[in-house]
């Protein structure tokens, strides 16, 4: 194991879980939570901060400010504490309590926006508040994860190559869509690869990231109440939208097998499982990306009263009976690079 002096210097990037015995389909899950920030957002946070430092935007008097539903706020809190910056996270009422407390424990200030924007989300109001802060005091530095190229560049340089190294015969990659930093970084990397890889974006139902009508979204992480400025839809082969009850059921299914993942992971795995069940998987190599673990969701998606208040008792109706793991699908060994590449299809 390495010896480090800064918390962002450690990030395990080569851990995958074979979900075949849990989901009943060929799917590997790349786990991105094994770092001191506890999520994939550490990569983007580190890239954006270091870029701002190189460009001279950040100084000793600077106050970092960012709009975040949670995980990026934690990552920036950790980096700011390590580097000696002040940090203010602008979030909203959907942010998990444990996440807010964690940011404050790291020395950050947390501002909670209560008003919704015209699309029924909080993002527009959060950004308005950030802009007002920056206009009031030039010490505030907004990294803007929604427009910062470092957001996708981090995954182009790290996440996608890690997947390609472990699975050179990759056929399809499932990536959750929030700011679309992870999605765009991986899509750009694999678009340049000699082997065609199908990129499937997984979005939360009610999100308007790829168009459509806005709807209620209570689980933070994936989905947007506006079109992500970083998004280039020409790099995406297909979009899947997942309802929140399906996210919850998948989280609980994985938890029953000892894997406690967060809401974003439940959404991505649910979407991937649905896609794989509708296609001839045969010899397919499929990977999904898990942004975080589930301990920060114990008072929400793993709390019975919270679930019943928002979704009613029916949220659990098919939670046990539809579990394909009962079929006893055995774990698999990753396949070697021996097959001809699949032809890219766009829908």
Short mmCIF file of C-alpha atoms in Angstrom, two decimals:
data_model
loop_
_atom_site.label_atom_id
_atom_site.label_comp_id
_atom_site.label_asym_id
_atom_site.label_seq_id
_atom_site.Cartn_x
_atom_site.Cartn_y
_atom_site.Cartn_z
CA UNK A 1 0.00 0.00 0.00
CA UNK A 2 1.21 3.56 -0.68
CA UNK A 3 2.30 6.02 1.99
CA UNK A 4 0.56 9.37 1.42
CA UNK A 5 0.58 12.82 2.98
CA UNK A 6 -2.51 14.27 1.23
CA UNK A 7 -5.93 12.54 1.25
CA UNK A 8 -6.52 13.03 -2.49
CA UNK A 9 -3.30 11.14 -3.29
CA UNK A 10 -5.05 7.78 -2.83
CA UNK A 11 -7.82 6.46 -5.08
CA UNK A 12 -8.33 2.76 -5.81
CA UNK A 13 -9.21 2.48 -9.49
CA UNK A 14 -9.03 -1.24 -10.22
CA UNK A 15 -11.86 -2.77 -8.18
CA UNK A 16 -14.73 -4.46 -10.04
CA UNK A 17 -17.65 -6.55 -8.78
CA UNK A 18 -19.15 -9.35 -10.87
CA UNK A 19 -22.93 -8.84 -10.53
CA UNK A 20 -23.98 -11.91 -12.54
CA UNK A 21 -25.11 -13.84 -9.45
CA UNK A 22 -27.08 -10.83 -8.16
CA UNK A 23 -28.63 -9.40 -11.32
CA UNK A 24 -28.84 -12.53 -13.42
CA UNK A 25 -27.02 -10.96 -16.38
CA UNK A 26 -23.39 -10.45 -17.43
CA UNK A 27 -22.41 -7.18 -15.76
CA UNK A 28 -19.24 -5.95 -14.06
CA UNK A 29 -19.46 -2.96 -11.73
CA UNK A 30 -16.52 -0.57 -11.42
CA UNK A 31 -16.41 0.66 -7.81
CA UNK A 32 -15.27 4.27 -7.51
CA UNK A 33 -15.84 4.94 -3.80
CA UNK A 34 -12.60 3.66 -2.31
CA UNK A 35 -10.91 6.95 -1.58
CA UNK A 36 -11.08 9.40 1.33
CA UNK A 37 -13.90 11.38 -0.31
CA UNK A 38 -15.96 8.22 -0.78
CA UNK A 39 -17.02 8.81 -4.38
CA UNK A 40 -16.00 9.20 -8.01
CA UNK A 41 -16.25 12.97 -7.60
CA UNK A 42 -12.75 13.07 -6.11
CA UNK A 43 -11.32 12.73 -9.61
CA UNK A 44 -13.16 15.75 -11.01
CA UNK A 45 -12.59 17.82 -7.87
CA UNK A 46 -8.85 17.20 -7.94
CA UNK A 47 -8.57 17.96 -11.66
CA UNK A 48 -10.54 21.22 -11.37
CA UNK A 49 -8.66 22.48 -8.30
CA UNK A 50 -5.23 21.69 -9.75
CA UNK A 51 -6.18 23.37 -13.04
CA UNK A 52 -7.30 26.51 -11.18
CA UNK A 53 -4.03 26.51 -9.26
CA UNK A 54 -1.98 26.18 -12.45
CA UNK A 55 -3.91 29.05 -14.04
CA UNK A 56 -3.37 31.29 -11.00
CA UNK A 57 -7.11 31.55 -10.30
CA UNK A 58 -6.75 30.19 -6.76
CA UNK A 59 -4.72 32.18 -4.24
CA UNK A 60 -4.22 31.99 -0.50
CA UNK A 61 -7.16 34.40 0.02
CA UNK A 62 -9.54 32.55 -2.28
CA UNK A 63 -12.79 31.00 -1.08
CA UNK A 64 -13.87 28.02 -3.15
CA UNK A 65 -17.60 27.88 -3.85
CA UNK A 66 -19.52 25.18 -5.70
CA UNK A 67 -23.07 23.99 -6.27
CA UNK A 68 -23.36 20.29 -5.43
CA UNK A 69 -25.98 17.73 -4.50
CA UNK A 70 -23.44 16.14 -2.16
CA UNK A 71 -20.52 14.05 -3.35
CA UNK A 72 -18.56 16.78 -5.14
CA UNK A 73 -19.07 18.95 -2.08
CA UNK A 74 -17.46 16.29 0.10
CA UNK A 75 -14.55 15.88 -2.31
CA UNK A 76 -13.93 19.63 -2.46
CA UNK A 77 -14.26 19.87 1.34
CA UNK A 78 -11.53 17.28 1.74
CA UNK A 79 -9.20 18.88 -0.81
CA UNK A 80 -9.81 22.37 0.58
CA UNK A 81 -9.01 21.19 4.09
CA UNK A 82 -5.83 19.51 2.86
CA UNK A 83 -4.64 22.54 0.88
CA UNK A 84 -5.74 25.24 3.33
CA UNK A 85 -8.58 26.80 1.33
CA UNK A 86 -11.96 27.88 2.63
CA UNK A 87 -14.89 26.19 0.92
CA UNK A 88 -18.61 26.97 0.72
CA UNK A 89 -20.93 24.30 -0.69
CA UNK A 90 -24.32 25.42 -2.02
CA UNK A 91 -26.70 22.47 -1.90
CA UNK A 92 -30.43 21.86 -1.41
CA UNK A 93 -32.85 20.01 0.85
CA UNK A 94 -32.38 16.69 -1.00
CA UNK A 95 -28.75 16.48 0.12
CA UNK A 96 -28.38 13.68 2.67
CA UNK A 97 -27.93 14.82 6.27
CA UNK A 98 -24.84 12.66 6.71
CA UNK A 99 -23.27 14.32 3.67
CA UNK A 100 -23.90 17.82 5.02
CA UNK A 101 -22.48 16.86 8.40
CA UNK A 102 -19.41 15.36 6.74
CA UNK A 103 -18.70 18.57 4.83
CA UNK A 104 -19.03 20.60 8.01
CA UNK A 105 -16.77 18.18 9.90
CA UNK A 106 -14.11 18.88 7.25
CA UNK A 107 -14.38 22.59 7.99
CA UNK A 108 -16.61 23.66 5.10
CA UNK A 109 -19.62 25.95 5.22
CA UNK A 110 -22.88 24.57 3.80
CA UNK A 111 -25.70 26.73 2.44
CA UNK A 112 -29.03 24.99 1.75
CA UNK A 113 -31.29 26.36 -1.00
CA UNK A 114 -34.99 25.75 -0.34
CA UNK A 115 -36.66 27.36 -3.38
CA UNK A 116 -37.22 25.37 -6.57
CA UNK A 117 -36.55 26.58 -10.10
CA UNK A 118 -39.00 26.62 -13.03
CA UNK A 119 -38.30 22.94 -13.82
CA UNK A 120 -39.20 21.81 -10.34
CA UNK A 121 -35.58 21.28 -9.33
CA UNK A 122 -33.14 23.24 -7.21
CA UNK A 123 -30.20 23.59 -9.57
CA UNK A 124 -31.21 26.92 -11.09
CA UNK A 125 -31.62 28.50 -7.67
CA UNK A 126 -28.34 27.04 -6.45
CA UNK A 127 -26.48 28.51 -9.40
CA UNK A 128 -28.19 31.89 -8.89
CA UNK A 129 -26.93 31.95 -5.31
CA UNK A 130 -23.38 31.04 -6.35
CA UNK A 131 -23.35 33.80 -8.94
CA UNK A 132 -24.58 36.34 -6.42
CA UNK A 133 -21.76 35.38 -4.05
CA UNK A 134 -19.13 35.75 -6.78
CA UNK A 135 -20.56 39.13 -7.76
CA UNK A 136 -20.45 40.33 -4.16
CA UNK A 137 -16.83 39.42 -3.40
CA UNK A 138 -14.01 38.67 -5.85
CA UNK A 139 -12.39 36.30 -3.37
CA UNK A 140 -15.01 33.66 -4.27
CA UNK A 141 -13.79 31.22 -6.92
CA UNK A 142 -16.47 29.11 -8.63
CA UNK A 143 -15.04 26.01 -10.30
CA UNK A 144 -18.41 25.35 -12.02
CA UNK A 145 -18.52 21.59 -12.42
CA UNK A 146 -21.29 22.07 -15.01
CA UNK A 147 -19.03 23.86 -17.52
CA UNK A 148 -15.48 23.03 -16.39
CA UNK A 149 -13.63 20.85 -18.92
CA UNK A 150 -11.65 19.36 -16.03
CA UNK A 151 -14.85 17.53 -15.03
CA UNK A 152 -14.79 15.27 -18.11
CA UNK A 153 -11.03 15.39 -18.62
CA UNK A 154 -10.48 13.66 -15.26
CA UNK A 155 -12.39 10.60 -16.48
CA UNK A 156 -10.82 10.68 -19.92
CA UNK A 157 -7.44 10.43 -18.19
CA UNK A 158 -8.32 7.95 -15.43
CA UNK A 159 -11.71 6.20 -15.32
CA UNK A 160 -11.95 5.14 -18.97
CA UNK A 161 -8.33 3.89 -19.25
CA UNK A 162 -8.82 1.90 -16.04
CA UNK A 163 -11.82 0.15 -17.58
CA UNK A 164 -10.07 -0.42 -20.91
CA UNK A 165 -7.03 -1.92 -19.17
CA UNK A 166 -9.13 -4.39 -17.18
CA UNK A 167 -11.60 -5.21 -19.98
CA UNK A 168 -9.92 -4.85 -23.39
CA UNK A 169 -12.89 -6.68 -24.95
CA UNK A 170 -15.47 -4.22 -23.61
CA UNK A 171 -18.69 -4.12 -25.68
CA UNK A 172 -21.02 -1.82 -23.74
CA UNK A 173 -20.49 0.73 -20.96
CA UNK A 174 -23.28 2.06 -18.72
CA UNK A 175 -22.64 5.50 -17.20
CA UNK A 176 -24.92 7.57 -15.00
CA UNK A 177 -25.75 11.07 -16.23
CA UNK A 178 -25.56 14.02 -13.85
CA UNK A 179 -23.31 16.85 -14.94
CA UNK A 180 -22.24 14.28 -17.61
CA UNK A 181 -18.56 14.73 -16.72
CA UNK A 182 -18.00 10.99 -16.24
CA UNK A 183 -20.16 10.19 -19.26
CA UNK A 184 -18.37 12.58 -21.62
CA UNK A 185 -14.87 11.66 -20.44
CA UNK A 186 -15.48 7.95 -20.96
CA UNK A 187 -17.36 8.48 -24.23
CA UNK A 188 -14.55 10.57 -25.71
CA UNK A 189 -11.94 8.05 -24.68
CA UNK A 190 -13.74 5.05 -26.16
CA UNK A 191 -14.70 6.97 -29.31
CA UNK A 192 -10.95 7.19 -30.00
CA UNK A 193 -10.45 3.49 -29.23
CA UNK A 194 -9.91 1.11 -32.17
CA UNK A 195 -12.57 -1.15 -30.67
CA UNK A 196 -16.16 0.18 -30.89
CA UNK A 197 -17.80 0.40 -27.47
CA UNK A 198 -21.49 1.15 -27.08
CA UNK A 199 -22.03 4.03 -24.63
CA UNK A 200 -25.35 3.88 -22.77
CA UNK A 201 -26.26 6.86 -20.59
CA UNK A 202 -28.45 6.11 -17.57
CA UNK A 203 -30.58 9.03 -16.40
CA UNK A 204 -33.11 9.45 -13.61
CA UNK A 205 -36.76 9.67 -14.64
CA UNK A 206 -37.87 13.29 -14.25
CA UNK A 207 -34.51 14.65 -15.35
CA UNK A 208 -34.46 16.97 -18.38
CA UNK A 209 -30.80 16.37 -19.24
CA UNK A 210 -31.74 14.64 -22.51
CA UNK A 211 -35.05 16.44 -22.97
CA UNK A 212 -38.51 15.46 -21.84
CA UNK A 213 -40.80 16.74 -19.12
CA UNK A 214 -39.41 17.48 -15.64
CA UNK A 215 -40.62 15.36 -12.75
CA UNK A 216 -40.09 14.87 -9.05
CA UNK A 217 -36.65 13.52 -8.09
CA UNK A 218 -35.89 12.85 -4.44
CA UNK A 219 -32.64 10.87 -4.68
CA UNK A 220 -29.60 13.13 -5.13
CA UNK A 221 -26.84 12.36 -7.60
CA UNK A 222 -28.06 11.64 -11.12
CA UNK A 223 -30.37 13.78 -13.23
CA UNK A 224 -30.49 17.50 -14.01
CA UNK A 225 -33.20 20.15 -14.10
CA UNK A 226 -31.46 21.73 -17.11
CA UNK A 227 -29.50 20.50 -20.10
CA UNK A 228 -25.89 19.82 -18.99
CA UNK A 229 -23.54 22.27 -20.78
CA UNK A 230 -20.88 19.53 -21.04
CA UNK A 231 -23.20 17.11 -22.84
CA UNK A 232 -22.47 16.13 -26.46
CA UNK A 233 -25.26 13.73 -27.41
CA UNK A 234 -23.41 12.63 -30.56
CA UNK A 235 -21.07 10.66 -28.28
CA UNK A 236 -23.94 8.72 -26.67
CA UNK A 237 -25.48 5.67 -28.35
CA UNK A 238 -28.53 5.27 -26.15
CA UNK A 239 -30.27 6.79 -23.12
CA UNK A 240 -32.14 4.82 -20.44
CA UNK A 241 -34.34 6.52 -17.84
CA UNK A 242 -34.89 4.78 -14.50
CA UNK A 243 -37.76 5.40 -12.11
CA UNK A 244 -36.80 6.00 -8.47
CA UNK A 245 -38.70 2.94 -7.12
CA UNK A 246 -36.58 0.78 -9.44
CA UNK A 247 -33.44 2.48 -8.10
CA UNK A 248 -34.51 1.69 -4.55
CA UNK A 249 -35.32 -1.93 -5.31
CA UNK A 250 -31.94 -2.46 -6.92
CA UNK A 251 -30.12 -0.88 -3.97
CA UNK A 252 -31.95 -3.18 -1.57
CA UNK A 253 -31.33 -6.21 -3.78
CA UNK A 254 -27.58 -5.59 -3.79
CA UNK A 255 -27.62 -4.88 -0.04
CA UNK A 256 -29.17 -8.30 0.60
CA UNK A 257 -26.07 -9.76 -1.00
CA UNK A 258 -23.70 -7.69 1.13
CA UNK A 259 -23.04 -4.77 -1.27
CA UNK A 260 -24.30 -1.46 0.14
CA UNK A 261 -24.28 1.06 -2.72
CA UNK A 262 -25.68 4.55 -3.12
CA UNK A 263 -28.65 5.76 -5.09
CA UNK A 264 -26.69 6.66 -8.23
CA UNK A 265 -25.28 3.14 -8.36
CA UNK A 266 -28.73 1.64 -7.91
CA UNK A 267 -29.99 3.72 -10.84
CA UNK A 268 -27.11 2.71 -13.13
CA UNK A 269 -27.33 -0.99 -12.27
CA UNK A 270 -31.11 -1.01 -12.64
CA UNK A 271 -30.85 0.59 -16.06
CA UNK A 272 -28.05 -1.73 -17.13
CA UNK A 273 -29.92 -4.83 -15.96
CA UNK A 274 -33.02 -3.76 -17.87
CA UNK A 275 -30.99 -3.11 -21.05
CA UNK A 276 -29.16 -6.41 -20.82
CA UNK A 277 -32.40 -8.32 -20.24
CA UNK A 278 -33.74 -6.93 -23.54
CA UNK A 279 -30.69 -7.75 -25.64
CA UNK A 280 -28.94 -10.93 -26.68
CA UNK A 281 -26.03 -10.69 -24.25
CA UNK A 282 -24.42 -13.96 -25.38
CA UNK A 283 -20.72 -13.29 -25.29
CA UNK A 284 -21.14 -9.62 -24.35
CA UNK A 285 -18.74 -7.83 -21.98
CA UNK A 286 -20.64 -5.12 -20.09
CA UNK A 287 -19.41 -2.70 -17.43
CA UNK A 288 -21.30 -0.16 -15.31
CA UNK A 289 -19.78 2.56 -13.12
CA UNK A 290 -20.69 2.80 -9.41
CA UNK A 291 -20.12 6.40 -8.23
CA UNK A 292 -20.40 5.81 -4.47
CA UNK A 293 -21.31 3.49 -1.60
CA UNK A 294 -24.47 3.45 0.47
CA UNK A 295 -23.59 4.55 4.01
CA UNK A 296 -24.59 8.16 3.26
CA UNK A 297 -28.05 6.97 2.25
CA UNK A 298 -28.92 5.10 5.45
CA UNK A 299 -31.47 7.75 6.48
CA UNK A 300 -33.08 7.87 3.02
CA UNK A 301 -33.17 4.95 0.57
CA UNK A 302 -32.36 2.43 3.33
CA UNK A 303 -34.82 3.94 5.84
CA UNK A 304 -38.29 2.37 5.75
CA UNK A 305 -40.25 5.40 6.99
CA UNK A 306 -38.60 7.72 4.44
CA UNK A 307 -39.42 5.30 1.63
CA UNK A 308 -43.03 4.75 2.67
CA UNK A 309 -43.68 8.48 3.08
CA UNK A 310 -42.46 9.23 -0.45
CA UNK A 311 -43.31 6.10 -2.44
CA UNK A 312 -45.83 4.12 -0.38
CA UNK A 313 -45.71 0.45 0.57
CA UNK A 314 -45.69 -0.70 -3.06
CA UNK A 315 -42.07 0.31 -3.49
CA UNK A 316 -41.17 -3.09 -2.00
CA UNK A 317 -43.74 -5.18 -3.89
CA UNK A 318 -41.33 -6.83 -6.35
CA UNK A 319 -38.18 -6.39 -4.28
CA UNK A 320 -37.81 -10.07 -3.36
CA UNK A 321 -39.85 -12.00 -5.90
CA UNK A 322 -38.09 -10.47 -8.91
CA UNK A 323 -34.58 -11.16 -7.65
CA UNK A 324 -32.86 -13.15 -10.44
CA UNK A 325 -30.09 -14.11 -8.05
CA UNK A 326 -32.34 -16.95 -6.92
CA UNK A 327 -31.31 -18.68 -10.14
CA UNK A 328 -27.83 -19.07 -8.72
CA UNK A 329 -25.91 -17.61 -11.68
CA UNK A 330 -22.23 -18.27 -10.91
CA UNK A 331 -19.55 -15.55 -10.96
CA UNK A 332 -17.47 -15.36 -14.14
CA UNK A 333 -13.87 -14.87 -15.04
CA UNK A 334 -13.27 -11.82 -17.29
CA UNK A 335 -12.93 -12.89 -20.93
CA UNK A 336 -9.66 -12.58 -22.77
CA UNK A 337 -9.21 -10.30 -25.78
CA UNK A 338 -10.05 -12.85 -28.49
CA UNK A 339 -13.36 -11.89 -30.14
CA UNK A 340 -13.99 -9.73 -33.17
CA UNK A 341 -15.26 -6.25 -32.25
CA UNK A 342 -19.00 -5.65 -32.20
CA UNK A 343 -20.45 -3.21 -34.72
CA UNK A 344 -21.53 0.15 -33.25
CA UNK A 345 -25.27 0.77 -33.52
CA UNK A 346 -26.90 4.11 -32.75
CA UNK A 347 -30.49 4.49 -31.63
#
